Every structure is written in structure tokens, then in C-alpha cells.
Amino acid sequence: MSQPIIEIRNYSLNFWTFDGVYHALDDVNLTVEKGQSLGIVGETGCGKSVTVRNILGLLPSPPAEVVSGEILYDGKDLLKALPAEMHRIRGIEIAMIFQDPMTYLNPVFTVGRQLVDVVLAHNRARGQGEKISRKDAETRAIEMLNKVRLPNAEKQMSNYPHQLSGGMRQRVLIAMALIGRPKLLIADEPTTALDVTIQAQILELIAELVEELNLSVMMITHDLGVVAKSCDRVAVMYAGKVVETGTVAQVFDHPAHPYTQGLLRSIPHPEKNVSVLEGIPGFLPNLLDPPAGCRFAERCPRALDICRKVTPVGNPLAGGHVASCHLAEELEAASA
Ligand code: SF4
């Protein structure tokens, strides 16, 4: 049986705001096994990015406050890791690709300077002192830019981010993420800021590099097509909770949660001639004051009285498929 590379267990997180305590995550449980790709989907504001950011300690406290849980990486709880340990893990063990390449590249330094600095910083964090020269770091940076197929890699080293297109900048960010040879890659909506043709190229590139470098992946996206194409498993999030997990085939072919069913119905199908796409009526609940019971109840076409009183827990279905719904078994059977 495969070993988990990362396990998020019973993870709850609040934000302290001027309006009160925002209950951003509630009892999140997720596992990624070595060599596996997990897609995390859900609408904007459901907690996808917040869930993964603290894997790298990227949520300052305050305003973020971990209420409970643990994030185990190779068995070690990252929530308790010392700053020096996190410094070593970031980029070397776990790396992240962010959604807006312009925001995450420094506009006042050249691409080459930024990549070389990353190589040198990783080298120091690994405790290898001055073993790598700036010249060798430059060579490593050019190799990586060639690997992510950035045209004229050597010349681009002296360019500034604003001189590159959005797709080229995202290739630089991917190079920056992978240059430390991490084991786990977190891709947080890596194609959101790009146009459709570039999106396809970037996703293809990530898939090839994942295969070549034998990476485990957490892919955050609101695009179910991306998950279907590039992930082994999927976790559906709603209002700070994981509502359904399973293999892509289990969740997409036999959805057992009304929210997942609604998401799948909202995908356009070119072969179906419909003039209006089906949506999910209503809005996310206000997490300053989360509702009792099921957080999806106000929007759920199947809601019962019990749903507004009793919070559904993960209901294990066949083959590791889990849905947090009082009607999960019935819904899964109906979708067979
Ligand atoms: Fe709908 Fe009830 Fe299931 Fe929540 S628990 S998704 S309200 S049927």
C-alpha cells in the first residue's frame, strides 16, 4: 500500500476580522499518497487555497488561528515545525505555484537574478554552505528554464518580468518551484490568469514535469475539466468543509453529494444544445456565523429537517469514496 506524503487531519482554522471570527475551515481531512495527484475543487471562497497555504506556513497568525488539527508531512506535523525547519522544507521538500505570475515575481529584479537567488537560498537551507558558485547557480537556472520550455532561456535570464508574456512568466514560476527538486508540488489555480490556449500548454507542461520528476501533487482549481484530465483523486470543498472525496471516476461518475452533483451539472457540454447553463442557486453561507447542521442546506434541493440540525459527517461509501451528506448512500446508488 502506498504511503501518504501529506495528511491533513481534523484541521480547523479561523480568521480574526474587524467583524468577528471568520470560521474559514472546519474539520478538514485530506490525504495525498506518494506519486498521487489530488485535485481540490469548489467555488471561490470555499477554502481551497486557505487549506493548502499553511502547509508552507504562509498564513500569518494573527489574523489566522489554527483551532485544531495537524498537517503531517512524512509523519511530521508542519503546524509545529520551527521556522528553521520550515525554511528547509519550503521549496526543497514542498513547492508551490501561485495563480498570478506577475504578482509573485519581483518586478525590479531580472528573471535570472530571482532564479539564482532561489538556487543559492536552497543550497544554504540544505546546509551545503558555499559549495555552489553563482556561475553554477546560473547554469542550473538556465537548465530549468529550458526544461519548462521557455524560448531563448539564456537570453530571458537578463529580462525583467514585465518583458515576458503571462504564459512565459508562469513558466518562470514553475521553474522556480521545481528548481529545488521538491517531492510535493502544490499548484494553486496555476492557469487562472492565463488565456485558454496558454492554459492548456501550462497544464500539459505541469503534467509532463510531474511524471518526469515523480512528484506528488495538490492541484487547486475551480475547473473540473482540469481535475478530470490531470488528477487521480478529487476533494470537493464547500464553505470551509470537504464534502466529498474519492477517485476522479467515483466522484465524477457517481457523485454522492448534492453540491458535487450541482457542480457537475453546471459544466457546459458542447454536444448538448442548451441556451442557459444550470447553476446552483443561492450563495455561500456567512462564515462569521456558520449555520447549524449542513452548511449547504440553504441551497440544497434535497434538504431535510435533520440537515438543518445535525452536521453530516464523512459517510464511507464503496472503495474509499466518502461524502458528508445524510443522503450519501441513496444519492450514490441513484447515480450508478
Ligand atoms: Fe443536502 Fe442534507 Fe445532504 Fe446537506 S446533508 S447536502 S442539506 S441532503
Coordinates of C-alpha atoms and ligand atoms in Angstrom, one line a residue:
M1 CA 0.0 0.0 0.0
S2 CA 1.2 3.5 -0.9
Q3 CA 2.5 5.8 1.8
P4 CA 0.9 9.2 2.4
I5 CA 3.2 12.1 1.6
I6 CA 0.9 14.6 3.3
E7 CA -2.1 14.1 5.6
I8 CA -4.3 17.0 6.8
R9 CA -6.2 15.8 9.8
N10 CA -9.2 17.4 11.6
Y11 CA -7.9 20.8 10.6
S12 CA -10.0 23.9 11.6
L13 CA -8.9 27.4 11.1
N14 CA -10.3 30.8 12.0
F15 CA -9.5 34.4 10.9
W16 CA -9.9 37.2 13.3
T17 CA -11.5 40.1 11.5
F18 CA -13.0 43.5 12.5
D19 CA -16.4 42.0 12.0
G20 CA -15.8 38.9 14.2
V21 CA -14.3 35.4 14.0
Y22 CA -14.5 34.0 10.5
H23 CA -14.7 30.2 10.6
A24 CA -12.7 29.6 7.4
L25 CA -12.1 25.8 7.7
D26 CA -14.0 23.2 9.7
D27 CA -12.6 19.7 10.4
V28 CA -10.8 19.3 7.0
N29 CA -9.3 15.9 6.3
L30 CA -7.2 15.3 3.2
T31 CA -4.5 12.8 2.2
V32 CA -2.2 12.7 -0.7
E33 CA -0.2 9.5 -1.3
K34 CA 3.3 9.4 -2.8
G35 CA 3.2 9.8 -6.5
Q36 CA -0.5 10.7 -6.5
S37 CA -2.3 13.9 -7.8
L38 CA -5.2 15.3 -5.7
G39 CA -7.4 17.9 -7.2
I40 CA -9.2 20.2 -4.8
V41 CA -12.3 21.9 -6.3
G42 CA -15.1 24.2 -5.2
E43 CA -16.3 27.7 -5.9
T44 CA -14.4 30.8 -4.9
G45 CA -14.4 31.3 -1.1
C46 CA -14.9 27.7 -0.3
G47 CA -11.4 27.4 1.4
K48 CA -9.3 25.6 -1.2
S49 CA -6.3 28.0 -1.1
V50 CA -6.6 28.6 2.7
T51 CA -6.4 24.8 3.2
V52 CA -3.0 24.5 1.4
R53 CA -1.3 27.7 2.3
N54 CA -0.5 26.7 5.9
I55 CA 1.2 23.6 4.6
L56 CA 4.0 26.0 3.8
G57 CA 3.3 28.3 6.8
L58 CA 2.0 31.1 4.6
L59 CA -0.9 32.3 6.8
P60 CA 0.3 34.8 9.4
S61 CA -1.0 34.4 12.9
P62 CA -2.8 36.6 13.7
P63 CA -5.2 37.0 11.9
A64 CA -5.2 33.3 11.1
E65 CA -5.6 31.0 14.1
V66 CA -5.3 27.2 13.9
V67 CA -8.2 25.9 16.1
S68 CA -7.4 22.2 15.8
G69 CA -5.7 19.5 13.7
E70 CA -2.4 18.7 12.2
I71 CA -0.7 18.7 8.8
L72 CA 1.6 15.7 8.6
Y73 CA 4.4 15.7 6.0
D74 CA 6.2 12.4 6.0
G75 CA 4.8 11.9 9.5
K76 CA 5.9 15.3 10.9
D77 CA 3.4 18.0 12.0
L78 CA 4.2 21.1 9.9
L79 CA 2.0 23.2 12.2
K80 CA 4.5 22.6 15.0
A81 CA 7.7 23.0 12.8
L82 CA 10.2 25.6 13.8
P83 CA 10.9 28.5 11.4
A84 CA 14.3 27.0 10.5
E85 CA 12.7 23.6 9.7
M86 CA 10.0 25.4 7.5
H87 CA 12.8 27.3 5.8
R88 CA 14.4 23.9 4.8
I89 CA 11.0 22.3 3.8
R90 CA 9.8 25.3 1.6
G91 CA 10.9 24.8 -2.0
I92 CA 13.2 21.8 -1.2
E93 CA 10.6 19.3 0.0
I94 CA 7.3 21.1 -0.9
A95 CA 7.0 23.8 -3.5
M96 CA 4.0 25.9 -4.7
I97 CA 3.0 27.5 -8.0
F98 CA 0.7 30.5 -7.5
Q99 CA -2.1 31.8 -9.6
D100 CA -0.9 35.2 -10.7
P101 CA 2.7 35.0 -12.1
M102 CA 3.1 38.8 -12.2
T103 CA 2.3 39.2 -8.5
Y104 CA 4.7 36.5 -7.4
L105 CA 7.7 37.6 -9.4
N106 CA 9.6 40.6 -8.2
P107 CA 9.3 43.4 -10.9
V108 CA 12.6 45.1 -10.0
F109 CA 14.9 42.1 -10.4
T110 CA 15.7 40.1 -13.6
V111 CA 14.4 36.6 -14.1
G112 CA 17.9 35.3 -13.8
R113 CA 18.7 37.1 -10.6
Q114 CA 15.5 35.7 -9.0
L115 CA 16.2 32.1 -10.1
V116 CA 19.8 32.3 -9.0
D117 CA 18.8 33.7 -5.6
V118 CA 16.4 30.7 -5.1
V119 CA 19.1 28.2 -6.0
L120 CA 21.6 29.8 -3.6
A121 CA 18.9 30.0 -0.8
H122 CA 18.0 26.3 -1.2
N123 CA 21.7 25.5 -1.1
R124 CA 22.2 27.3 2.1
A125 CA 19.0 25.8 3.6
R126 CA 20.3 22.3 2.7
G127 CA 23.4 23.2 4.8
Q128 CA 25.8 22.9 1.8
G129 CA 27.4 26.2 2.6
E130 CA 29.2 27.8 -0.4
K131 CA 29.5 24.6 -2.4
I132 CA 27.6 26.1 -5.3
S133 CA 29.0 29.1 -7.1
R134 CA 26.9 31.9 -8.6
K135 CA 28.0 30.7 -12.0
D136 CA 26.9 27.1 -11.3
A137 CA 23.6 28.5 -10.0
E138 CA 23.1 30.4 -13.3
T139 CA 23.8 27.2 -15.2
R140 CA 21.2 25.4 -13.1
A141 CA 18.7 28.2 -13.7
I142 CA 19.1 28.1 -17.5
E143 CA 18.8 24.3 -17.4
M144 CA 15.5 24.7 -15.5
L145 CA 14.2 27.4 -17.9
N146 CA 15.0 25.1 -20.8
K147 CA 13.1 22.2 -19.0
V148 CA 10.0 24.4 -18.7
R149 CA 10.5 25.2 -22.4
L150 CA 10.9 29.0 -22.1
P151 CA 12.0 30.1 -25.5
N152 CA 15.6 31.7 -25.6
A153 CA 16.2 30.6 -22.0
E154 CA 19.7 32.1 -21.7
K155 CA 18.6 35.5 -23.1
Q156 CA 15.5 35.6 -20.8
M157 CA 17.8 35.5 -17.7
S158 CA 18.5 39.2 -18.2
N159 CA 14.9 40.2 -18.8
Y160 CA 12.6 41.7 -16.2
P161 CA 9.1 40.0 -15.6
H162 CA 7.3 42.8 -17.4
Q163 CA 9.2 41.9 -20.6
L164 CA 7.6 38.4 -20.6
S165 CA 4.1 37.4 -21.6
G166 CA 1.8 35.8 -18.9
G167 CA 2.5 32.3 -20.1
M168 CA 6.2 32.9 -20.1
R169 CA 6.1 34.3 -16.6
Q170 CA 4.1 31.3 -15.4
R171 CA 6.9 29.0 -16.9
V172 CA 9.4 31.0 -14.9
L173 CA 7.4 30.4 -11.7
I174 CA 7.1 26.7 -12.5
A175 CA 10.9 26.7 -13.0
M176 CA 11.3 28.5 -9.7
A177 CA 9.1 26.0 -7.9
L178 CA 10.8 22.9 -9.3
I179 CA 14.5 24.1 -9.2
G180 CA 14.8 22.9 -5.6
R181 CA 13.7 19.4 -6.7
P182 CA 10.7 19.1 -4.3
K183 CA 8.8 16.0 -3.6
L184 CA 5.3 17.6 -3.3
L185 CA 4.1 20.3 -5.7
I186 CA 1.1 22.5 -4.7
A187 CA -0.4 24.2 -7.8
D188 CA -2.9 26.9 -6.6
E189 CA -5.0 27.7 -9.7
P190 CA -1.9 27.9 -11.9
T191 CA -3.7 28.8 -15.1
T192 CA -6.4 31.2 -13.8
A193 CA -4.7 34.3 -15.0
L194 CA -3.9 32.9 -18.5
D195 CA -5.8 32.7 -21.7
V196 CA -7.3 29.4 -22.8
T197 CA -4.6 28.2 -25.3
I198 CA -1.8 29.0 -22.8
Q199 CA -3.7 27.3 -20.0
A200 CA -3.7 24.0 -22.0
Q201 CA 0.1 24.4 -22.6
I202 CA 0.9 25.1 -19.0
L203 CA -1.2 22.2 -17.7
E204 CA 0.4 19.9 -20.2
L205 CA 3.8 21.1 -19.1
I206 CA 3.0 20.5 -15.4
A207 CA 1.7 17.0 -16.2
E208 CA 5.0 16.2 -18.1
L209 CA 7.2 17.5 -15.3
V210 CA 5.2 15.7 -12.6
E211 CA 5.7 12.4 -14.5
E212 CA 9.4 13.1 -15.2
L213 CA 10.3 14.2 -11.7
N214 CA 8.0 11.7 -9.9
L215 CA 6.2 14.4 -8.0
S216 CA 3.1 14.2 -5.7
V217 CA 0.6 17.0 -6.5
M218 CA -2.1 19.0 -4.9
M219 CA -3.9 20.9 -7.7
I220 CA -6.3 23.6 -6.6
T221 CA -8.8 24.7 -9.2
H222 CA -12.4 25.6 -9.9
D223 CA -12.2 23.8 -13.3
L224 CA -13.5 20.3 -13.1
G225 CA -12.1 19.6 -16.6
V226 CA -8.6 20.2 -15.3
V227 CA -9.1 17.7 -12.5
A228 CA -10.6 15.1 -14.8
K229 CA -7.6 15.4 -17.1
S230 CA -4.7 15.6 -14.6
C231 CA -5.7 14.1 -11.2
D232 CA -6.0 10.7 -9.6
R233 CA -8.3 11.7 -6.8
V234 CA -10.5 14.7 -6.1
A235 CA -11.7 16.5 -3.0
V236 CA -14.8 18.8 -3.3
M237 CA -14.9 21.7 -0.8
Y238 CA -17.9 23.8 0.2
A239 CA -17.9 26.6 2.8
G240 CA -14.7 25.5 4.5
K241 CA -15.5 21.8 4.6
V242 CA -14.6 18.8 2.5
V243 CA -17.9 17.5 1.3
E244 CA -16.8 14.6 -0.9
T245 CA -13.6 12.8 -1.8
G246 CA -12.8 9.8 -4.0
T247 CA -11.1 8.8 -7.2
V248 CA -12.0 11.0 -10.1
A249 CA -14.1 8.2 -11.6
Q250 CA -16.0 7.8 -8.3
V251 CA -16.8 11.4 -7.7
F252 CA -17.5 12.4 -11.3
D253 CA -19.4 9.3 -12.4
H254 CA -21.2 8.6 -9.1
P255 CA -21.4 11.9 -7.1
A256 CA -22.9 11.3 -3.7
H257 CA -23.3 14.9 -2.5
P258 CA -25.8 17.4 -3.9
Y259 CA -23.2 20.1 -4.2
T260 CA -20.9 17.9 -6.3
Q261 CA -23.9 17.0 -8.4
G262 CA -24.7 20.7 -8.9
L263 CA -21.1 21.5 -9.9
L264 CA -21.2 18.7 -12.5
R265 CA -24.5 19.9 -13.9
S266 CA -23.0 23.4 -14.3
I267 CA -20.3 22.3 -16.8
P268 CA -21.1 23.2 -20.4
H269 CA -21.3 20.2 -22.7
P270 CA -20.6 21.1 -26.4
E271 CA -22.7 18.1 -27.6
K272 CA -25.8 19.4 -25.7
N273 CA -27.6 22.3 -27.3
V274 CA -28.6 24.4 -24.2
S275 CA -29.0 28.2 -24.2
V276 CA -28.8 28.6 -20.4
L277 CA -26.3 26.8 -18.2
E278 CA -27.6 25.3 -15.0
G279 CA -26.2 26.9 -11.9
I280 CA -26.5 26.4 -8.1
P281 CA -29.0 29.0 -6.8
G282 CA -28.1 30.9 -3.7
F283 CA -24.8 32.0 -2.1
L284 CA -22.2 30.6 0.3
P285 CA -23.3 31.0 3.9
N286 CA -21.7 33.7 6.0
L287 CA -18.9 32.0 7.9
L288 CA -18.8 34.8 10.5
D289 CA -21.9 32.9 11.8
P290 CA -22.0 29.5 10.2
P291 CA -25.4 27.8 10.1
A292 CA -26.1 24.8 12.3
G293 CA -26.2 21.4 10.6
C294 CA -25.2 21.1 6.9
R295 CA -23.6 24.3 5.5
F296 CA -25.1 23.5 2.1
A297 CA -28.7 23.1 3.4
E298 CA -29.9 26.6 2.2
R299 CA -29.0 25.8 -1.4
C300 CA -29.7 22.0 -1.4
P301 CA -32.6 20.7 -3.4
R302 CA -32.6 17.6 -1.2
A303 CA -32.5 19.2 2.2
L304 CA -34.5 17.6 5.0
D305 CA -35.3 18.9 8.5
I306 CA -32.4 16.9 10.0
C307 CA -30.0 18.7 7.7
R308 CA -30.5 22.0 9.4
K309 CA -29.9 20.5 12.9
V310 CA -27.3 17.7 12.5
T311 CA -23.9 18.3 10.8
P312 CA -23.3 15.4 8.4
V313 CA -20.1 13.5 8.9
G314 CA -18.0 11.7 6.3
N315 CA -20.1 8.8 5.1
P316 CA -17.8 6.0 3.8
L317 CA -19.1 4.5 0.5
A318 CA -17.5 1.8 -1.7
G319 CA -13.8 1.9 -2.4
G320 CA -12.7 4.8 -0.3
H321 CA -15.3 7.2 -1.7
V322 CA -16.6 9.5 1.1
A323 CA -19.4 12.0 1.1
S324 CA -20.6 14.2 4.0
C325 CA -24.3 14.1 3.4
H326 CA -27.2 12.4 5.3
L327 CA -28.3 11.0 1.9
A328 CA -24.9 10.0 0.5
E329 CA -25.7 6.3 0.1
E330 CA -29.0 6.9 -1.6
L331 CA -27.5 9.5 -3.9
E332 CA -24.6 7.4 -4.8
A333 CA -26.9 4.4 -5.6
A334 CA -29.1 6.7 -7.7
S335 CA -26.2 7.9 -9.8
A336 CA -25.0 4.3 -10.6
Ligands
SF4_1 FE1 -28.4 18.4 1.3 FE2 -28.9 17.4 3.7 FE3 -27.0 16.3 2.2 FE4 -26.7 18.7 3.3 S1 -26.9 16.8 4.4 S2 -26.2 18.1 1.2 S3 -28.7 19.6 3.1 S4 -29.2 16.4 1.7

